[in-house]
mmCIF file of C-alpha atoms in Angstrom:
data_model
loop_
_atom_site.group_PDB
_atom_site.id
_atom_site.type_symbol
_atom_site.label_atom_id
_atom_site.label_comp_id
_atom_site.label_asym_id
_atom_site.label_seq_id
_atom_site.Cartn_x
_atom_site.Cartn_y
_atom_site.Cartn_z
ATOM 1 C CA UNK A 657 160.415 -51.293 151.051
ATOM 2 C CA UNK A 658 157.007 -49.967 150.084
ATOM 3 C CA UNK A 659 156.839 -46.267 149.147
ATOM 4 C CA UNK A 660 155.195 -43.913 151.631
ATOM 5 C CA UNK A 661 151.423 -43.797 151.488
ATOM 6 C CA UNK A 662 151.503 -40.091 150.662
ATOM 7 C CA UNK A 663 153.308 -40.961 147.421
ATOM 8 C CA UNK A 664 150.513 -43.260 146.279
ATOM 9 C CA UNK A 665 147.257 -42.318 144.479
ATOM 10 C CA UNK A 666 144.117 -42.287 146.597
ATOM 11 C CA UNK A 667 141.616 -45.153 146.369
ATOM 12 C CA UNK A 668 139.377 -44.898 143.268
ATOM 13 C CA UNK A 669 141.954 -42.586 141.643
ATOM 14 C CA UNK A 670 142.053 -44.459 138.341
ATOM 15 C CA UNK A 671 138.264 -44.920 137.943
ATOM 16 C CA UNK A 672 137.952 -41.182 138.595
ATOM 17 C CA UNK A 673 140.675 -40.457 136.029
ATOM 18 C CA UNK A 674 139.080 -42.648 133.336
ATOM 19 C CA UNK A 675 135.536 -41.395 133.965
ATOM 20 C CA UNK A 676 136.634 -37.752 133.993
ATOM 21 C CA UNK A 677 138.625 -38.176 130.789
ATOM 22 C CA UNK A 678 135.635 -39.794 129.058
ATOM 23 C CA UNK A 679 133.344 -36.963 130.186
ATOM 24 C CA UNK A 680 135.815 -34.330 129.019
ATOM 25 C CA UNK A 681 136.242 -36.069 125.653
ATOM 26 C CA UNK A 682 132.475 -36.096 125.051
ATOM 27 C CA UNK A 683 132.258 -32.443 126.061
ATOM 28 C CA UNK A 684 135.054 -31.592 123.642
ATOM 29 C CA UNK A 685 133.297 -33.390 120.779
ATOM 30 C CA UNK A 686 130.255 -31.206 121.370
ATOM 31 C CA UNK A 687 132.337 -28.061 121.888
ATOM 32 C CA UNK A 688 134.101 -28.541 118.527
ATOM 33 C CA UNK A 689 130.934 -29.555 116.688
ATOM 34 C CA UNK A 690 130.596 -26.339 114.662
ATOM 35 C CA UNK A 691 134.049 -26.896 113.144
ATOM 36 C CA UNK A 692 132.415 -29.529 110.879
ATOM 37 C CA UNK A 693 128.675 -28.854 111.128
ATOM 38 C CA UNK A 694 129.436 -25.192 110.484
ATOM 39 C CA UNK A 695 130.606 -25.957 106.919
ATOM 40 C CA UNK A 696 127.128 -26.844 105.535
ATOM 41 C CA UNK A 697 125.623 -24.113 107.738
ATOM 42 C CA UNK A 698 128.050 -21.632 106.163
ATOM 43 C CA UNK A 699 126.944 -22.692 102.676
ATOM 44 C CA UNK A 700 123.274 -22.598 103.688
ATOM 45 C CA UNK A 701 123.480 -19.097 105.191
ATOM 46 C CA UNK A 702 126.114 -17.665 102.804
ATOM 47 C CA UNK A 703 128.530 -16.627 105.570
ATOM 48 C CA UNK A 704 131.831 -14.833 104.947
ATOM 49 C CA UNK A 705 135.107 -15.775 106.694
ATOM 50 C CA UNK A 706 134.498 -13.532 109.716
ATOM 51 C CA UNK A 707 130.928 -14.775 110.212
ATOM 52 C CA UNK A 708 132.125 -18.365 109.979
ATOM 53 C CA UNK A 709 134.790 -17.599 112.590
ATOM 54 C CA UNK A 710 132.105 -16.072 114.809
ATOM 55 C CA UNK A 711 129.880 -19.138 114.403
ATOM 56 C CA UNK A 712 132.619 -21.590 115.343
ATOM 57 C CA UNK A 713 134.131 -19.555 118.163
ATOM 58 C CA UNK A 714 130.982 -18.415 120.013
ATOM 59 C CA UNK A 715 130.723 -21.662 122.044
ATOM 60 C CA UNK A 716 134.405 -21.291 122.881
ATOM 61 C CA UNK A 717 133.711 -17.902 124.499
ATOM 62 C CA UNK A 718 131.242 -19.301 127.028
ATOM 63 C CA UNK A 719 133.475 -22.275 127.715
ATOM 64 C CA UNK A 720 136.285 -19.837 128.468
ATOM 65 C CA UNK A 721 134.347 -17.392 130.639
ATOM 66 C CA UNK A 722 132.791 -20.092 132.817
ATOM 67 C CA UNK A 723 136.020 -21.956 133.485
ATOM 68 C CA UNK A 724 136.829 -19.682 136.399
ATOM 69 C CA UNK A 725 133.500 -19.949 138.285
ATOM 70 C CA UNK A 726 133.279 -23.682 137.579
ATOM 71 C CA UNK A 727 136.815 -24.142 138.883
ATOM 72 C CA UNK A 728 135.818 -22.346 142.072
ATOM 73 C CA UNK A 729 132.585 -24.350 142.388
ATOM 74 C CA UNK A 730 134.637 -27.515 141.987
ATOM 75 C CA UNK A 731 136.752 -26.482 144.973
ATOM 76 C CA UNK A 732 133.582 -25.847 146.943
ATOM 77 C CA UNK A 733 131.170 -28.615 145.863
ATOM 78 C CA UNK A 734 133.457 -31.239 144.349
ATOM 79 C CA UNK A 735 134.166 -32.413 140.819
ATOM 80 C CA UNK A 736 131.655 -35.259 140.817
ATOM 81 C CA UNK A 737 128.684 -32.989 141.488
ATOM 82 C CA UNK A 738 129.732 -30.136 139.209
ATOM 83 C CA UNK A 739 130.678 -32.316 136.220
ATOM 84 C CA UNK A 740 127.452 -34.313 136.365
ATOM 85 C CA UNK A 741 125.337 -31.160 136.591
ATOM 86 C CA UNK A 742 127.220 -29.628 133.656
ATOM 87 C CA UNK A 743 126.642 -32.649 131.400
ATOM 88 C CA UNK A 744 122.921 -32.725 132.213
ATOM 89 C CA UNK A 745 122.327 -28.986 131.782
ATOM 90 C CA UNK A 746 124.128 -28.703 128.449
ATOM 91 C CA UNK A 747 122.105 -31.433 126.741
ATOM 92 C CA UNK A 748 119.167 -29.033 126.195
ATOM 93 C CA UNK A 749 120.943 -26.256 124.226
ATOM 94 C CA UNK A 750 122.829 -28.865 122.188
ATOM 95 C CA UNK A 751 119.524 -30.391 121.115
ATOM 96 C CA UNK A 752 118.100 -26.941 120.281
ATOM 97 C CA UNK A 753 120.812 -26.339 117.667
ATOM 98 C CA UNK A 754 118.868 -28.618 115.317
ATOM 99 C CA UNK A 755 116.004 -26.084 115.200
ATOM 100 C CA UNK A 756 118.070 -22.942 114.519
ATOM 101 C CA UNK A 757 117.518 -21.137 111.193
ATOM 102 C CA UNK A 758 119.306 -17.758 111.307
ATOM 103 C CA UNK A 759 122.860 -16.825 112.285
ATOM 104 C CA UNK A 760 121.746 -14.981 115.423
ATOM 105 C CA UNK A 761 119.913 -18.120 116.584
ATOM 106 C CA UNK A 762 123.034 -20.237 116.168
ATOM 107 C CA UNK A 763 125.072 -17.653 118.056
ATOM 108 C CA UNK A 764 122.590 -17.399 120.940
ATOM 109 C CA UNK A 765 122.269 -21.157 121.367
ATOM 110 C CA UNK A 766 126.021 -21.502 120.932
ATOM 111 C CA UNK A 767 126.581 -19.341 123.996
ATOM 112 C CA UNK A 768 124.691 -21.856 126.152
ATOM 113 C CA UNK A 769 126.093 -24.883 124.348
ATOM 114 C CA UNK A 770 129.611 -23.632 125.007
ATOM 115 C CA UNK A 771 129.350 -24.363 128.727
ATOM 116 C CA UNK A 772 130.584 -27.887 127.959
ATOM 117 C CA UNK A 773 133.984 -26.360 127.232
ATOM 118 C CA UNK A 774 134.297 -25.324 130.873
ATOM 119 C CA UNK A 775 134.444 -29.003 131.859
ATOM 120 C CA UNK A 776 138.235 -28.780 131.748
ATOM 121 C CA UNK A 777 138.301 -26.486 134.791
ATOM 122 C CA UNK A 778 136.175 -29.041 136.651
ATOM 123 C CA UNK A 779 138.149 -32.161 135.823
ATOM 124 C CA UNK A 780 141.674 -30.766 136.234
ATOM 125 C CA UNK A 781 141.596 -30.015 139.993
ATOM 126 C CA UNK A 782 139.242 -32.959 140.632
ATOM 127 C CA UNK A 783 141.606 -35.503 139.061
ATOM 128 C CA UNK A 784 144.781 -33.913 140.458
ATOM 129 C CA UNK A 785 143.576 -34.251 144.048
ATOM 130 C CA UNK A 786 143.545 -38.054 143.759
ATOM 131 C CA UNK A 787 147.251 -38.231 142.840
ATOM 132 C CA UNK A 788 150.494 -37.348 144.686
ATOM 133 C CA UNK A 789 152.520 -34.343 143.415
ATOM 134 C CA UNK A 790 155.029 -36.543 141.568
ATOM 135 C CA UNK A 791 152.208 -38.086 139.503
ATOM 136 C CA UNK A 792 150.038 -35.046 138.876
ATOM 137 C CA UNK A 793 151.711 -34.185 135.581
ATOM 138 C CA UNK A 794 150.727 -37.617 134.282
ATOM 139 C CA UNK A 795 147.208 -37.437 135.748
ATOM 140 C CA UNK A 796 146.422 -34.010 134.351
ATOM 141 C CA UNK A 797 148.048 -34.891 131.048
ATOM 142 C CA UNK A 798 145.954 -38.053 130.798
ATOM 143 C CA UNK A 799 142.792 -36.120 131.620
ATOM 144 C CA UNK A 800 143.768 -33.389 129.174
ATOM 145 C CA UNK A 801 144.003 -36.071 126.484
ATOM 146 C CA UNK A 802 140.219 -35.801 126.481
ATOM 147 C CA UNK A 803 140.820 -33.081 123.907
ATOM 148 C CA UNK A 804 140.952 -36.099 121.559
ATOM 149 C CA UNK A 805 137.273 -35.186 121.271
ATOM 150 C CA UNK A 806 138.416 -32.669 118.653
ATOM 151 C CA UNK A 807 139.714 -35.552 116.511
ATOM 152 C CA UNK A 808 136.667 -37.705 117.276
ATOM 153 C CA UNK A 809 134.539 -34.818 116.031
ATOM 154 C CA UNK A 810 136.514 -34.748 112.780
ATOM 155 C CA UNK A 811 136.035 -38.483 112.240
ATOM 156 C CA UNK A 812 132.484 -39.023 113.491
ATOM 157 C CA UNK A 813 130.619 -35.820 112.654
ATOM 158 C CA UNK A 814 131.217 -35.994 108.858
ATOM 159 C CA UNK A 815 129.849 -39.554 108.849
ATOM 160 C CA UNK A 816 126.727 -38.536 110.792
ATOM 161 C CA UNK A 817 126.345 -35.435 108.640
ATOM 162 C CA UNK A 818 126.556 -37.432 105.405
ATOM 163 C CA UNK A 819 124.188 -40.130 106.596
ATOM 164 C CA UNK A 820 121.535 -38.181 108.487
ATOM 165 C CA UNK A 821 122.038 -34.492 107.630
ATOM 166 C CA UNK A 822 123.514 -31.833 109.879
ATOM 167 C CA UNK A 823 120.352 -31.261 111.939
ATOM 168 C CA UNK A 824 120.469 -34.793 113.334
ATOM 169 C CA UNK A 825 124.030 -34.382 114.641
ATOM 170 C CA UNK A 826 123.231 -32.127 117.640
ATOM 171 C CA UNK A 827 120.322 -34.391 118.605
ATOM 172 C CA UNK A 828 122.603 -37.404 118.744
ATOM 173 C CA UNK A 829 125.181 -35.466 120.749
ATOM 174 C CA UNK A 830 122.541 -34.292 123.241
ATOM 175 C CA UNK A 831 121.631 -37.910 123.993
ATOM 176 C CA UNK A 832 125.333 -38.717 124.270
ATOM 177 C CA UNK A 833 125.728 -36.051 126.991
ATOM 178 C CA UNK A 834 122.898 -37.575 129.041
ATOM 179 C CA UNK A 835 124.353 -41.071 128.799
ATOM 180 C CA UNK A 836 127.791 -39.785 129.750
ATOM 181 C CA UNK A 837 126.372 -38.004 132.808
ATOM 182 C CA UNK A 838 124.914 -41.287 134.083
ATOM 183 C CA UNK A 839 128.154 -43.212 133.469
ATOM 184 C CA UNK A 840 130.254 -40.521 135.113
ATOM 185 C CA UNK A 841 128.119 -40.379 138.268
ATOM 186 C CA UNK A 842 128.397 -44.144 138.729
ATOM 187 C CA UNK A 843 132.159 -44.356 138.138
ATOM 188 C CA UNK A 844 133.296 -41.172 139.923
ATOM 189 C CA UNK A 845 134.028 -40.793 143.641
ATOM 190 C CA UNK A 846 133.561 -38.062 146.218
ATOM 191 C CA UNK A 847 136.034 -35.219 145.726
ATOM 192 C CA UNK A 848 138.559 -35.273 148.629
ATOM 193 C CA UNK A 849 139.127 -31.530 148.242
ATOM 194 C CA UNK A 850 135.491 -30.426 148.187
ATOM 195 C CA UNK A 851 134.753 -27.595 150.602
ATOM 196 C CA UNK A 852 138.343 -27.298 151.840
ATOM 197 C CA UNK A 853 139.235 -24.047 150.108
ATOM 198 C CA UNK A 854 139.287 -21.395 152.747
ATOM 199 C CA UNK A 855 138.947 -17.643 152.674
ATOM 200 C CA UNK A 856 136.620 -15.260 150.947
ATOM 201 C CA UNK A 857 136.176 -14.858 147.221
ATOM 202 C CA UNK A 858 138.436 -11.797 147.334
ATOM 203 C CA UNK A 859 141.114 -13.789 149.157
ATOM 204 C CA UNK A 860 141.054 -16.513 146.514
ATOM 205 C CA UNK A 861 141.667 -13.936 143.801
ATOM 206 C CA UNK A 862 144.841 -12.747 145.526
ATOM 207 C CA UNK A 863 146.667 -15.232 143.296
ATOM 208 C CA UNK A 864 146.213 -12.717 140.468
ATOM 209 C CA UNK A 865 148.944 -10.644 142.096
ATOM 210 C CA UNK A 866 151.396 -13.446 141.359
ATOM 211 C CA UNK A 867 153.116 -12.805 138.019
ATOM 212 C CA UNK A 868 153.509 -16.523 137.435
ATOM 213 C CA UNK A 869 149.761 -16.849 136.922
ATOM 214 C CA UNK A 870 149.855 -14.316 134.075
ATOM 215 C CA UNK A 871 152.797 -16.086 132.437
ATOM 216 C CA UNK A 872 150.976 -19.394 132.548
ATOM 217 C CA UNK A 873 147.934 -17.685 131.028
ATOM 218 C CA UNK A 874 150.126 -16.527 128.135
ATOM 219 C CA UNK A 875 151.540 -20.012 127.547
ATOM 220 C CA UNK A 876 148.133 -21.652 127.668
ATOM 221 C CA UNK A 877 146.487 -19.049 125.458
ATOM 222 C CA UNK A 878 148.760 -20.136 122.610
ATOM 223 C CA UNK A 879 149.025 -23.891 123.289
ATOM 224 C CA UNK A 880 145.386 -24.618 124.114
ATOM 225 C CA UNK A 881 143.972 -21.542 122.380
ATOM 226 C CA UNK A 882 145.939 -22.289 119.228
ATOM 227 C CA UNK A 883 144.950 -25.960 119.360
ATOM 228 C CA UNK A 884 141.260 -25.139 119.754
ATOM 229 C CA UNK A 885 141.249 -22.427 117.096
ATOM 230 C CA UNK A 886 143.036 -24.554 114.501
ATOM 231 C CA UNK A 887 140.850 -27.595 115.250
ATOM 232 C CA UNK A 888 137.879 -25.424 114.282
ATOM 233 C CA UNK A 889 139.577 -23.653 111.370
ATOM 234 C CA UNK A 890 141.591 -26.332 109.547
ATOM 235 C CA UNK A 891 138.739 -28.438 108.036
ATOM 236 C CA UNK A 892 137.330 -25.545 106.012
ATOM 237 C CA UNK A 893 140.898 -24.321 105.305
ATOM 238 C CA UNK A 894 141.872 -27.643 103.726
ATOM 239 C CA UNK A 895 138.572 -27.870 101.863
ATOM 240 C CA UNK A 896 139.166 -24.462 100.255
ATOM 241 C CA UNK A 897 142.966 -24.644 99.804
ATOM 242 C CA UNK A 898 143.213 -28.165 98.417
ATOM 243 C CA UNK A 899 139.720 -28.673 96.962
ATOM 244 C CA UNK A 900 138.802 -31.565 99.270
ATOM 245 C CA UNK A 901 135.370 -32.780 100.334
ATOM 246 C CA UNK A 902 134.204 -32.271 103.918
ATOM 247 C CA UNK A 903 134.981 -35.847 104.997
ATOM 248 C CA UNK A 904 138.475 -35.839 103.440
ATOM 249 C CA UNK A 905 139.316 -32.385 104.819
ATOM 250 C CA UNK A 906 138.125 -33.346 108.310
ATOM 251 C CA UNK A 907 140.020 -36.637 108.170
ATOM 252 C CA UNK A 908 143.318 -34.968 107.268
ATOM 253 C CA UNK A 909 142.707 -32.228 109.829
ATOM 254 C CA UNK A 910 142.611 -34.994 112.428
ATOM 255 C CA UNK A 911 146.343 -35.329 111.753
ATOM 256 C CA UNK A 912 146.618 -32.173 113.859
ATOM 257 C CA UNK A 913 143.879 -32.766 116.436
ATOM 258 C CA UNK A 914 144.585 -36.432 117.207
ATOM 259 C CA UNK A 915 148.251 -36.163 118.267
ATOM 260 C CA UNK A 916 147.446 -32.837 119.895
ATOM 261 C CA UNK A 917 145.104 -34.767 122.177
ATOM 262 C CA UNK A 918 146.402 -38.297 122.661
ATOM 263 C CA UNK A 919 150.002 -37.267 123.321
ATOM 264 C CA UNK A 920 149.057 -34.796 126.021
ATOM 265 C CA UNK A 921 149.520 -37.557 128.600
ATOM 266 C CA UNK A 922 153.047 -38.093 127.250
ATOM 267 C CA UNK A 923 153.639 -34.372 127.688
ATOM 268 C CA UNK A 924 152.573 -34.696 131.307
ATOM 269 C CA UNK A 925 155.103 -37.491 131.873
ATOM 270 C CA UNK A 926 157.846 -35.407 130.228
ATOM 271 C CA UNK A 927 156.945 -32.442 132.439
ATOM 272 C CA UNK A 928 157.178 -34.709 135.510
ATOM 273 C CA UNK A 929 160.657 -35.890 134.481
ATOM 274 C CA UNK A 930 162.204 -32.860 132.781
ATOM 275 C CA UNK A 931 160.312 -30.076 134.512
ATOM 276 C CA UNK A 932 157.558 -27.784 133.294
ATOM 277 C CA UNK A 933 159.929 -25.052 132.135
ATOM 278 C CA UNK A 934 162.150 -27.176 129.890
ATOM 279 C CA UNK A 935 159.193 -28.956 128.316
ATOM 280 C CA UNK A 936 157.299 -25.738 127.610
ATOM 281 C CA UNK A 937 160.373 -23.934 126.268
ATOM 282 C CA UNK A 938 161.260 -26.553 123.659
ATOM 283 C CA UNK A 939 157.638 -27.152 122.665
ATOM 284 C CA UNK A 940 157.207 -23.475 121.851
ATOM 285 C CA UNK A 941 160.366 -23.500 119.741
ATOM 286 C CA UNK A 942 159.128 -26.476 117.703
ATOM 287 C CA UNK A 943 155.762 -24.752 117.229
ATOM 288 C CA UNK A 944 157.541 -21.558 116.111
ATOM 289 C CA UNK A 945 159.446 -23.408 113.377
ATOM 290 C CA UNK A 946 156.323 -25.236 112.148
ATOM 291 C CA UNK A 947 154.278 -22.051 112.017
ATOM 292 C CA UNK A 948 157.030 -20.235 110.117
ATOM 293 C CA UNK A 949 156.812 -22.858 107.355
ATOM 294 C CA UNK A 950 153.002 -23.014 107.418
ATOM 295 C CA UNK A 951 152.763 -19.235 107.133
ATOM 296 C CA UNK A 952 154.319 -19.070 103.669
ATOM 297 C CA UNK A 953 151.536 -18.689 101.067
ATOM 298 C CA UNK A 954 151.432 -20.376 97.672
ATOM 299 C CA UNK A 955 153.854 -18.082 95.792
ATOM 300 C CA UNK A 956 155.293 -17.724 92.295
ATOM 301 C CA UNK A 957 158.102 -15.210 91.770
ATOM 302 C CA UNK A 958 160.505 -14.296 88.992
ATOM 303 C CA UNK A 959 164.242 -13.683 89.389
ATOM 304 C CA UNK A 960 166.333 -11.905 86.754
ATOM 305 C CA UNK A 961 169.438 -13.996 86.171
ATOM 306 C CA UNK A 962 172.403 -13.581 83.812
ATOM 307 C CA UNK A 963 170.793 -15.976 81.370
ATOM 308 C CA UNK A 964 167.353 -14.397 81.583
ATOM 309 C CA UNK A 965 164.340 -14.628 83.871
ATOM 310 C CA UNK A 966 163.789 -17.667 86.102
ATOM 311 C CA UNK A 967 160.456 -18.370 87.759
ATOM 312 C CA UNK A 968 160.095 -20.246 91.021
ATOM 313 C CA UNK A 969 156.969 -21.707 92.576
ATOM 314 C CA UNK A 970 156.912 -22.181 96.355
ATOM 315 C CA UNK A 971 154.021 -24.013 97.949
ATOM 316 C CA UNK A 972 153.213 -26.660 100.550
ATOM 317 C CA UNK A 973 151.979 -29.916 99.016
ATOM 318 C CA UNK A 974 149.212 -31.518 101.008
ATOM 319 C CA UNK A 975 151.463 -34.264 102.440
ATOM 320 C CA UNK A 976 153.954 -31.707 103.787
ATOM 321 C CA UNK A 977 151.174 -29.455 105.094
ATOM 322 C CA UNK A 978 149.626 -32.404 106.969
ATOM 323 C CA UNK A 979 153.032 -33.474 108.327
ATOM 324 C CA UNK A 980 153.767 -30.009 109.690
ATOM 325 C CA UNK A 981 150.336 -29.907 111.295
ATOM 326 C CA UNK A 982 151.078 -33.238 112.972
ATOM 327 C CA UNK A 983 154.307 -31.906 114.506
ATOM 328 C CA UNK A 984 152.553 -28.683 115.524
ATOM 329 C CA UNK A 985 149.794 -30.696 117.202
ATOM 330 C CA UNK A 986 152.350 -32.710 119.177
ATOM 331 C CA UNK A 987 154.149 -29.566 120.358
ATOM 332 C CA UNK A 988 150.881 -27.939 121.446
ATOM 333 C CA UNK A 989 149.897 -31.142 123.280
ATOM 334 C CA UNK A 990 153.131 -31.218 125.270
ATOM 335 C CA UNK A 991 152.848 -27.487 125.947
ATOM 336 C CA UNK A 992 149.300 -27.788 127.277
ATOM 337 C CA UNK A 993 150.342 -30.543 129.686
ATOM 338 C CA UNK A 994 153.490 -28.786 130.886
ATOM 339 C CA UNK A 995 151.609 -25.544 131.551
ATOM 340 C CA UNK A 996 149.334 -27.301 134.028
ATOM 341 C CA UNK A 997 152.333 -29.015 135.581
ATOM 342 C CA UNK A 998 153.428 -25.464 136.464
ATOM 343 C CA UNK A 999 150.031 -24.884 138.100
ATOM 344 C CA UNK A 1000 150.087 -28.119 140.109
ATOM 345 C CA UNK A 1001 153.634 -27.461 141.338
ATOM 346 C CA UNK A 1002 153.243 -23.786 142.202
ATOM 347 C CA UNK A 1003 149.621 -23.577 143.416
ATOM 348 C CA UNK A 1004 148.654 -26.927 144.995
ATOM 349 C CA UNK A 1005 146.258 -25.265 147.452
ATOM 350 C CA UNK A 1006 144.483 -23.086 144.876
ATOM 351 C CA UNK A 1007 144.332 -25.382 141.879
ATOM 352 C CA UNK A 1008 140.622 -24.831 141.261
ATOM 353 C CA UNK A 1009 140.958 -21.053 141.054
ATOM 354 C CA UNK A 1010 144.283 -20.978 139.202
ATOM 355 C CA UNK A 1011 143.175 -23.738 136.808
ATOM 356 C CA UNK A 1012 140.071 -21.698 136.109
ATOM 357 C CA UNK A 1013 142.066 -18.518 135.456
ATOM 358 C CA UNK A 1014 144.601 -20.239 133.184
ATOM 359 C CA UNK A 1015 141.849 -22.216 131.463
ATOM 360 C CA UNK A 1016 139.938 -18.977 130.956
ATOM 361 C CA UNK A 1017 142.954 -17.490 129.167
ATOM 362 C CA UNK A 1018 143.268 -20.556 126.963
ATOM 363 C CA UNK A 1019 139.582 -20.523 126.144
ATOM 364 C CA UNK A 1020 139.651 -16.824 125.301
ATOM 365 C CA UNK A 1021 142.531 -17.549 122.958
ATOM 366 C CA UNK A 1022 140.416 -20.233 121.315
ATOM 367 C CA UNK A 1023 137.563 -17.728 120.953
ATOM 368 C CA UNK A 1024 139.495 -14.729 119.668
ATOM 369 C CA UNK A 1025 141.844 -16.500 117.281
ATOM 370 C CA UNK A 1026 139.181 -17.784 114.818
ATOM 371 C CA UNK A 1027 137.700 -14.282 114.696
ATOM 372 C CA UNK A 1028 141.128 -12.840 113.979
ATOM 373 C CA UNK A 1029 141.735 -15.540 111.373
ATOM 374 C CA UNK A 1030 138.543 -14.483 109.596
ATOM 375 C CA UNK A 1031 139.344 -10.765 109.784
ATOM 376 C CA UNK A 1032 142.863 -11.295 108.426
ATOM 377 C CA UNK A 1033 141.680 -13.528 105.592
ATOM 378 C CA UNK A 1034 138.931 -11.101 104.542
ATOM 379 C CA UNK A 1035 141.462 -8.237 104.701
ATOM 380 C CA UNK A 1036 144.611 -9.816 103.215
ATOM 381 C CA UNK A 1037 142.891 -12.452 101.048
ATOM 382 C CA UNK A 1038 145.642 -14.892 102.093
ATOM 383 C CA UNK A 1039 144.527 -18.135 103.733
ATOM 384 C CA UNK A 1040 147.854 -18.778 105.474
ATOM 385 C CA UNK A 1041 147.490 -15.473 107.354
ATOM 386 C CA UNK A 1042 146.046 -17.536 110.226
ATOM 387 C CA UNK A 1043 149.413 -19.250 110.653
ATOM 388 C CA UNK A 1044 151.197 -15.902 110.351
ATOM 389 C CA UNK A 1045 149.218 -14.641 113.328
ATOM 390 C CA UNK A 1046 150.003 -17.713 115.436
ATOM 391 C CA UNK A 1047 153.679 -17.437 114.500
ATOM 392 C CA UNK A 1048 153.762 -13.928 115.969
ATOM 393 C CA UNK A 1049 151.983 -14.973 119.167
ATOM 394 C CA UNK A 1050 154.394 -17.875 119.745
ATOM 395 C CA UNK A 1051 157.330 -15.509 119.184
ATOM 396 C CA UNK A 1052 155.962 -13.188 121.903
ATOM 397 C CA UNK A 1053 155.540 -16.161 124.262
ATOM 398 C CA UNK A 1054 159.152 -17.244 123.704
ATOM 399 C CA UNK A 1055 160.405 -13.740 124.468
ATOM 400 C CA UNK A 1056 158.345 -13.559 127.667
ATOM 401 C CA UNK A 1057 159.548 -16.979 128.769
ATOM 402 C CA UNK A 1058 163.188 -16.150 128.102
ATOM 403 C CA UNK A 1059 163.078 -12.853 129.997
ATOM 404 C CA UNK A 1060 161.137 -14.217 132.985
ATOM 405 C CA UNK A 1061 162.456 -17.767 133.350
ATOM 406 C CA UNK A 1062 165.168 -19.059 131.032
ATOM 407 C CA UNK A 1063 167.818 -16.419 131.650
ATOM 408 C CA UNK A 1064 167.319 -16.798 135.435
ATOM 409 C CA UNK A 1065 168.867 -20.284 135.256
ATOM 410 C CA UNK A 1066 172.642 -20.314 135.610
ATOM 411 C CA UNK A 1067 174.985 -22.444 133.490
ATOM 412 C CA UNK A 1068 175.229 -24.941 136.360
ATOM 413 C CA UNK A 1069 171.456 -25.435 136.163
ATOM 414 C CA UNK A 1070 170.683 -23.601 139.427
ATOM 415 C CA UNK A 1071 167.845 -21.111 139.266
ATOM 416 C CA UNK A 1072 168.802 -17.584 140.252
ATOM 417 C CA UNK A 1073 166.176 -15.295 141.801
ATOM 418 C CA UNK A 1074 164.174 -13.566 139.067
ATOM 419 C CA UNK A 1075 164.753 -9.838 138.889
#
């Protein structure tokens, strides 16, 4: 017997999924560009750790702030129209980066360039509407795998930078946005949910009264925010900590960004099968353990023993550091996918607005964390302080999740009403 039609994806669902994922990947490459291009700019301008964090995170701010309005516009005008317009409009500020000379110019242009980061709030509800509820975890996870653009940036940008100089990189990426806009328009289909969101703007924001939305914002601010912040921060971290060149540091940093992107679709499948709560819970625990180990700085200490003094040296060799980053990237990938499985399950009629709100929280995390990394490093003079900060944030998320969700499930596996 054939499954009911309502359990099947809509026509053109897979072309829409592939085209949207490609567009999001290209946007993410551009959004993460300063993580690599910022290294020679930092040397050229003589920036300290905080200024470098500001340079890399400024585009993330705009991408975060505009996720909410773009999510709402997607509900109103459709994902095909909004995504195409976004790709075309952002090509200009990306190209203008090549002419910037002072820090304030990079920051100003970066605010406009950062709009590409809001593409996630466009593609998520657009793609989800083409798939039945039982397949939305996979669909949104597959689309979210477009964050592989962070790894593509780490592989491609150093090559372009070495061959043509950093000023040519934004020019190439501007052309890439225009080409992607044309390909997306041809492959995409009319959004079946366009214009169907009812009620006033105030009515749409009533979802903010639901405590679940704020919990999902917390989860996403650490999974996506942490992923974005570390994708920007790790290349220069590895260059300074292990004395690597830009290309080598970026290549090893891809050990975090690549699994954190590609395996997001796997996280969506796990969330479909195991549930959003179980997947998110265990992903946060794995991240907590990894960050605990990554937080420990290179340390030498002396212990007075019966036979005299004994010195011990504790440090993370580069192979272990890279391996822990890989596991951390996988856990963040699964956590990002499972968070939006929550959204699809709990808010199917308001996915544009709720996706925008949750995406805004994740983007703000990606903006604030690099700044906090820079402040902590300038203050403590300890590079691993960035991981210490993330360790604390994950710990808070685990506590919130336990109090609000985990302890409301009985031993028999039946959820009790939350108190």
